[in-house]
XYZ file of C-alpha atoms in Angstrom:
384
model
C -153.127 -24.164 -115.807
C -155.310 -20.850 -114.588
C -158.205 -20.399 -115.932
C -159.748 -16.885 -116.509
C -162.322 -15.866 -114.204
C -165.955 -16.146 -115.204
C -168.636 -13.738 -114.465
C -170.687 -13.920 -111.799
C -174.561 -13.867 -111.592
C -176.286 -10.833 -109.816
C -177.048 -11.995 -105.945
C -180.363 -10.727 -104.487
C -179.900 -8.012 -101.750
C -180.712 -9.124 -98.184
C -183.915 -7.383 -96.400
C -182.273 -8.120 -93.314
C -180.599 -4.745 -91.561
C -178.341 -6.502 -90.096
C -176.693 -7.552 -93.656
C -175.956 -10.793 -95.313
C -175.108 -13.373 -93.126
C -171.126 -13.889 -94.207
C -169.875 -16.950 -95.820
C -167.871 -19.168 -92.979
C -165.902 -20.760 -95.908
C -162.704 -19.115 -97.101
C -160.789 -19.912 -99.938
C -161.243 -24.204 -101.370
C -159.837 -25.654 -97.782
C -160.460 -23.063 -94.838
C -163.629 -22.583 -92.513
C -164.596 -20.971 -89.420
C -164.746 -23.603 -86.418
C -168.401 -24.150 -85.089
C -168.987 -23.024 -82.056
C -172.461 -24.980 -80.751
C -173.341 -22.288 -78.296
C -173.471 -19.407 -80.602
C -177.148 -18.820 -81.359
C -176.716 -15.522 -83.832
C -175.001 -15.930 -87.195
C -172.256 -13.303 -85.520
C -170.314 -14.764 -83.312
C -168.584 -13.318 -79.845
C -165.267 -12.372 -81.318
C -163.606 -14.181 -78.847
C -164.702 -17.396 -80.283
C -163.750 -16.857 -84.094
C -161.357 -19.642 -84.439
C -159.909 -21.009 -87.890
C -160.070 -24.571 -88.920
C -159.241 -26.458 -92.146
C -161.021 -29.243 -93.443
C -158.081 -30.508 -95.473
C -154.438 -29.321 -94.651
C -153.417 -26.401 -96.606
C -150.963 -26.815 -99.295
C -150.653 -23.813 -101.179
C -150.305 -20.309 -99.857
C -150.017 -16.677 -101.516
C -147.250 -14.502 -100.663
C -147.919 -10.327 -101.160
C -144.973 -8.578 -101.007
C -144.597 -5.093 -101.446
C -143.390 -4.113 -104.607
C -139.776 -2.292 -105.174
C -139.281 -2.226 -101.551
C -135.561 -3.538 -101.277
C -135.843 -4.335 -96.854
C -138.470 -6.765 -98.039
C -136.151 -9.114 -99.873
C -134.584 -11.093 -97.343
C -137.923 -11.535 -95.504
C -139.457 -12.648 -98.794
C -136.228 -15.172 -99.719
C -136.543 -17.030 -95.649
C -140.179 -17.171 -96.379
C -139.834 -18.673 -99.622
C -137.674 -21.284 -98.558
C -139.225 -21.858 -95.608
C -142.528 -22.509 -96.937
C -141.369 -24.566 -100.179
C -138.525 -26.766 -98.340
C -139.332 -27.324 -94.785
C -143.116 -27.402 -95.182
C -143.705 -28.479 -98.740
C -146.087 -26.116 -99.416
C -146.792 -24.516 -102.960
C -146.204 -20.869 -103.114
C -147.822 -18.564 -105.517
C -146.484 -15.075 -106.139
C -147.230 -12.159 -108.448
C -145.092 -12.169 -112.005
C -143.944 -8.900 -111.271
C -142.625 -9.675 -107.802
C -140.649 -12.216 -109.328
C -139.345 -9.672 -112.371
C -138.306 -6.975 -110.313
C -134.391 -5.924 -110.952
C -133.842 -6.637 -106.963
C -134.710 -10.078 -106.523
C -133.154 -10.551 -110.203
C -129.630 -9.860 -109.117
C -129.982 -11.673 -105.975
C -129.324 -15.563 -105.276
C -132.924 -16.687 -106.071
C -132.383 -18.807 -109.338
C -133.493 -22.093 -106.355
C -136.092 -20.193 -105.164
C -137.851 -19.352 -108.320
C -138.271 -22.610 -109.980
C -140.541 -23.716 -106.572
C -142.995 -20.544 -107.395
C -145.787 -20.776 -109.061
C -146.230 -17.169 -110.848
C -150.048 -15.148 -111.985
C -150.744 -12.199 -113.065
C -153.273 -9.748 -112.228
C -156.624 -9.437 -113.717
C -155.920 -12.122 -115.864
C -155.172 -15.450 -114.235
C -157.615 -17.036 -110.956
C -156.037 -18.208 -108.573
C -159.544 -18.451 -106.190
C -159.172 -21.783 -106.349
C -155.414 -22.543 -105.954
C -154.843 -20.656 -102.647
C -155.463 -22.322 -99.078
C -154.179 -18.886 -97.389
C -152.436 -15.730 -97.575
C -149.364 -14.354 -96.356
C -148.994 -10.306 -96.940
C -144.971 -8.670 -96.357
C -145.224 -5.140 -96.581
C -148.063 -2.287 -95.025
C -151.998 -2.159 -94.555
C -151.888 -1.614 -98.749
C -150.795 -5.012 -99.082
C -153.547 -6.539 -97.141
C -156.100 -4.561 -99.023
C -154.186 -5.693 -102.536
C -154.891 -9.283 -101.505
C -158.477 -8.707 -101.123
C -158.886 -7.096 -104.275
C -157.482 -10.024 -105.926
C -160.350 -12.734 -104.617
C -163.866 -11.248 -105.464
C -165.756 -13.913 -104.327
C -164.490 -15.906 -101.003
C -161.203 -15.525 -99.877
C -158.249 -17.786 -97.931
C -157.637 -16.629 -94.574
C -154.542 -13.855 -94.969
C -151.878 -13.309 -92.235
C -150.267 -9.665 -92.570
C -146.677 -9.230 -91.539
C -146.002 -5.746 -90.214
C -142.982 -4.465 -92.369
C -144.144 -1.365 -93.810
C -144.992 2.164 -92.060
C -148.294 2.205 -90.477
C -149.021 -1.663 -89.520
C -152.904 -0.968 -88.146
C -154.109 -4.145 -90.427
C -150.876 -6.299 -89.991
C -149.992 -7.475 -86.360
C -147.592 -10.136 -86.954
C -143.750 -9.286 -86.373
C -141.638 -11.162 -88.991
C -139.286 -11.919 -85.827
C -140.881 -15.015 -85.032
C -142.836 -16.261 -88.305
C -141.743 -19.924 -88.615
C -143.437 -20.439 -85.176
C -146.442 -17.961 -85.948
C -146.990 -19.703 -89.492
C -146.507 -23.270 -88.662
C -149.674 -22.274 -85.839
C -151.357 -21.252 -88.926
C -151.284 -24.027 -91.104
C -152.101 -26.274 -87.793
C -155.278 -24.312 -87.416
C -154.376 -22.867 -83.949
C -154.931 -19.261 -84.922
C -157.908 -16.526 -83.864
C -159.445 -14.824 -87.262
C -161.967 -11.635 -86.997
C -163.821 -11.718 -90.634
C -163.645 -8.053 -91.705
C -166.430 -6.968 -93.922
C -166.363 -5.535 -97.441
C -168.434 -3.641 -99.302
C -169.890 -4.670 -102.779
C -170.331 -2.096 -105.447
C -172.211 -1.707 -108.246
C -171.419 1.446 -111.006
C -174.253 2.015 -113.834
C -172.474 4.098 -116.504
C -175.251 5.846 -118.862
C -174.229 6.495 -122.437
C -175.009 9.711 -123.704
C -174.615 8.555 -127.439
C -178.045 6.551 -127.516
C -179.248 6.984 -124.304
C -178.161 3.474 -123.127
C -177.078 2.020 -119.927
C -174.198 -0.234 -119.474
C -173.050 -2.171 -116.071
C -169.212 -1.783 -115.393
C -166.625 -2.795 -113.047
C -164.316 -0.744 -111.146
C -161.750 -3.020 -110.435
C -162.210 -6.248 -113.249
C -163.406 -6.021 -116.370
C -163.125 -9.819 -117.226
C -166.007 -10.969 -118.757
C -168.112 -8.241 -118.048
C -168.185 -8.637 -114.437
C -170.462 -5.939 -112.550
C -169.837 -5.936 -108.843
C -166.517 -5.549 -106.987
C -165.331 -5.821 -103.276
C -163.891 -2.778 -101.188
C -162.589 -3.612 -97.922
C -161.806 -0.089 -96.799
C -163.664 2.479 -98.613
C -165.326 4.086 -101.382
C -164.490 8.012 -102.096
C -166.634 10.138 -103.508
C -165.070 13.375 -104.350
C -165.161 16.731 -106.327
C -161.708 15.641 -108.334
C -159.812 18.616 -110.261
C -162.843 21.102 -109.885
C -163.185 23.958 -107.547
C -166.638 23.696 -107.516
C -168.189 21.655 -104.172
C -169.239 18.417 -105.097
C -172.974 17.733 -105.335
C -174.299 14.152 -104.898
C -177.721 12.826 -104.167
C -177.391 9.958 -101.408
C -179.928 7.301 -101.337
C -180.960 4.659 -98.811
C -182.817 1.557 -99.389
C -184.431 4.121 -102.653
C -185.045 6.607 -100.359
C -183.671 10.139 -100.542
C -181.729 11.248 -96.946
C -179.844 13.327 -97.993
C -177.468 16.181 -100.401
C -173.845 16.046 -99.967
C -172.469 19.625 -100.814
C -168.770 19.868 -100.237
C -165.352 18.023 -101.155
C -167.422 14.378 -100.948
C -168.327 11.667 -99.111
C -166.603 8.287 -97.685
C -168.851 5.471 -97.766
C -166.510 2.734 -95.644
C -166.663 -0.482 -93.618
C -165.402 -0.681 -89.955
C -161.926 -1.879 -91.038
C -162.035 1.243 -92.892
C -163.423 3.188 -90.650
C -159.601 3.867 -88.924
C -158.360 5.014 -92.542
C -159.586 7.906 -94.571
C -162.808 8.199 -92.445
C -161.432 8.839 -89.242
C -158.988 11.351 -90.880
C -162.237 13.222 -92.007
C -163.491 13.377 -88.662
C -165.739 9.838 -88.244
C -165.655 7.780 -85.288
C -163.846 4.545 -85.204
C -165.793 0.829 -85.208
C -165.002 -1.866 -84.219
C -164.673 -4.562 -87.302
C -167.163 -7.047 -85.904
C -169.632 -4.146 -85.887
C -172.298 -4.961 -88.805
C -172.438 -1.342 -90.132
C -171.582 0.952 -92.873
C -169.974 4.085 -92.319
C -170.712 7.405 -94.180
C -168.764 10.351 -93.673
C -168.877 13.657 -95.701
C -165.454 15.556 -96.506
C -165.473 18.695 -95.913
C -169.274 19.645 -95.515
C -170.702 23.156 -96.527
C -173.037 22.413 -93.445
C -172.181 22.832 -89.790
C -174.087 20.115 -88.914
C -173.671 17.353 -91.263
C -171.964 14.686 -89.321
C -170.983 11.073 -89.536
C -173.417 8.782 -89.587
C -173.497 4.775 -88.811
C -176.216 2.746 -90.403
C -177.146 -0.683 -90.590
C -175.144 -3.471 -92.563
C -178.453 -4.282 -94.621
C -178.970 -1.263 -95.794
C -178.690 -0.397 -99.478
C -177.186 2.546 -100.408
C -177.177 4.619 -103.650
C -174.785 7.833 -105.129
C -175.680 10.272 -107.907
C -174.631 12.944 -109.124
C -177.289 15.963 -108.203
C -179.086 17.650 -110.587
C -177.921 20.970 -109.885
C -174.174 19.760 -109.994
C -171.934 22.202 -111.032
C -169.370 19.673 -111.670
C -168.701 15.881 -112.276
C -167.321 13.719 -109.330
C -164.661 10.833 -109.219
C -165.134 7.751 -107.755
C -162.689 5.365 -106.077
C -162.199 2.187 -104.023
C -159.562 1.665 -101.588
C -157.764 4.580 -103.452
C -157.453 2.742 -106.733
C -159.138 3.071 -110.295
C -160.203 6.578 -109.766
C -163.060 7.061 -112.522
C -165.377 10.177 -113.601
C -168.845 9.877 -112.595
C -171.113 11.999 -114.655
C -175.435 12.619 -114.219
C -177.070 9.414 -114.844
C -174.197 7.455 -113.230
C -175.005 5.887 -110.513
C -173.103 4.120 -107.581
C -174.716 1.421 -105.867
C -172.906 -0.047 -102.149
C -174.125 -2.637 -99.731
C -172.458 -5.341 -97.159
C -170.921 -8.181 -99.455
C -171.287 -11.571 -97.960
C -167.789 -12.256 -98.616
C -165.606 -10.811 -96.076
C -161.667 -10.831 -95.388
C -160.779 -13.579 -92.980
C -157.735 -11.615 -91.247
C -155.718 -14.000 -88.723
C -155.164 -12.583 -85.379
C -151.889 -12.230 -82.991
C -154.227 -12.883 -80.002
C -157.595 -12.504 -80.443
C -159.975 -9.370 -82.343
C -160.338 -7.549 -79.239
C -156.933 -7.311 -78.237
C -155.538 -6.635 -81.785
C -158.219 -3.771 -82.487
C -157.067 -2.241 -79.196
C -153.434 -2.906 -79.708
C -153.629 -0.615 -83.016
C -155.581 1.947 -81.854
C -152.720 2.651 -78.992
C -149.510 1.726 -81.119
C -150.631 3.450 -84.659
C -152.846 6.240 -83.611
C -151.973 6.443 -80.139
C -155.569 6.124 -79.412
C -156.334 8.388 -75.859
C -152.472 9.020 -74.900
C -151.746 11.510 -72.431
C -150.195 12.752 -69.459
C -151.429 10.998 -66.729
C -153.162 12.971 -63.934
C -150.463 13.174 -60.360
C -152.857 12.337 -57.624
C -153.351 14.353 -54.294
C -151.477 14.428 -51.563
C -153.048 14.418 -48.190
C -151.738 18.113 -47.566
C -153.758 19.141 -51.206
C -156.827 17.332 -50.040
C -157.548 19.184 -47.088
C -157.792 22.454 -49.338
């Protein structure tokens, strides 16, 4: 039986600039291997290695909705997992509803699932890890769906982009059985927590809301990409105050602003013109979109920092919040948007290791620095 998830009590803020010091614990049976000669709470990446204290038994599987290539991926998994490592599998109601897998031979399959559905049943404590089928959207689904700490995820690449999922399905029996031995590399990419304060106008009021969950009045949710701040439907510029650590720094006059992690740092951000960071970088990102200002650039600043969004008070026009591109919302004066590091990052398993993977990405997705190479000079072309 799931239970429904409780709220959870408001955590102080770190004074640290280099941000909260992330939990090494992921999901109830998952941990990050000690390594005794690491002497700052961030390790070399080299050395991130997962370990379990109990051998998993349960995994997720995210599969990309209505995407019919998926299927037969999703059915070897399934049995896979379920007969040949005895493993419980958990997947979304609606995966399991959808017309496609319906008319296909998985009446054997389904009666070894375990189904939830979202933002309504917990499954926190039910999953050892993940595995995602599907693009970079279904990584960031899965870490919408843990709050607090979350199981180690593995991300197939069978969608478009792939920059978050560098496993090819080609080989996964091999690449998952590593996994559930606890020979795998994991980079813990960092999320953002985020606080909105919307202020009633009836009574003059203020009431605490999620974004993302609204069970049991819970106040702070996790972004692992992004959060957009934006003008919306207006043709007015957007005008928002931005605060750090209470402090004014600055007015952000134009289409908005992208507060992001590193991860996210290589999505909307770098599309608006930021630089690119490496995910065991402990910083937070902010980029404006489409400044009235020729010199209003991209800033990094520390992961400790605290960072606050309101609505100016010579706006011309509202603004529209999201995270990670979902549950766009109105933000009016006297909202407020609050943003700092979470301690509760996304373990993501590596190929090879976070180095090599980050790199990998940047040449294969973006083609990161591709060009003609240079011919070098002959000994005739020298002379001159």
């Amino acid at each position: 039986q799931l239970r429904v998830v409780a709220a959870s009590p408001p955590r102080v803020r770190t004074q640290s600039l280099h941000g909260p010091s992330p939990v090494t614990t992921f999901g109830p049976k998952a941990c990050m291997l000690k390594n005794p000669k690491a002497v700052m709470h961030i390790q070399d990446p080299a050395s991130q290695r997962l370990t379990w204290n109990k051998p998993p038994k349960s995994v997720l599987i995210i599969k990309k909705i209505r995407d019919t290539s998926l299927l037969q991926p999703f059915k070897e998994l399934c049995i896979f997992l379920t007969q040949q490592k005895n493993m419980i599998v958990y997947v979304e109601r609606k995966v399991i509803e959808d017309p496609a897998i319906a008319n296909e031979s998985f009446v054997s399959i389904k009666k070894n699932i375990c189904t939830f559905r979202e933002d309504y049943d917990d499954i926190s404590n039910c999953v050892d890890f993940i595995i995602c089928l599907g693009g970079d959207g279904t990584l960031l689904y899965a870490s919408s769906l843990f709050q607090e700490s979350v199981p180690p995820v593995m991300a197939f690449h069978l969608g478009s982009l792939g920059f978050l999922t560098p496993f090819n399905f080609d080989t996964f029996q091999s690449q998952v059985t590593q996994v559930i031995e606890g020979n795998a590399a994991i980079i813990l990419r960092s999320r953002l927590e985020v606080k909105v304060v919307k202020e009633y106008r009836e009574n003059g009021s203020v009431e605490e809301m999620t974004i993302l969950f609204s069970v049991n009045n819970i106040s702070f949710c996790q972004v692992l990409n992004e959060v957009v701040v934006d003008r919306g439907p207006s043709s007015y510029l957007s005008n928002v105050d931005l605060f750090l650590d209470g402090h004014l720094i600055t007015t952000v006059q134009g289409d908005g602003v992208i507060v992001s992690t590193p991860t996210g740092s290589t999505a909307y951000a770098v599309a608006a013109g930021a630089t690119m960071i490496h995910p065991n970088v402990p910083a937070i990102m902010i980029t404006p979109i489409c400044p009235h200002s020729l010199s209003f650039r991209p800033i990094v600043v520390p992961a400790g920092v605290e960072l606050k969004i309101m609505l100016s008070r010579d706006a011309r026009n509202t603004a529209w919040v999201s995270l990670d591109g979902r549950k766009r919302q109105e933000i009016a004066y006297g909202d407020s948007i609050t943003i700092t590091t979470s301690c509760f990052p996304v373990p993501s398993i590596c190929f090879r290791d976070p180095v090599n993977d980050w790199f990998e990405s940047l040449a294969q997705c973006l083609h990161w620095n591709v060009r003609k190479k240079q011919s070098h000079l002959s000994s005739e072309e020298e002379e001159f």
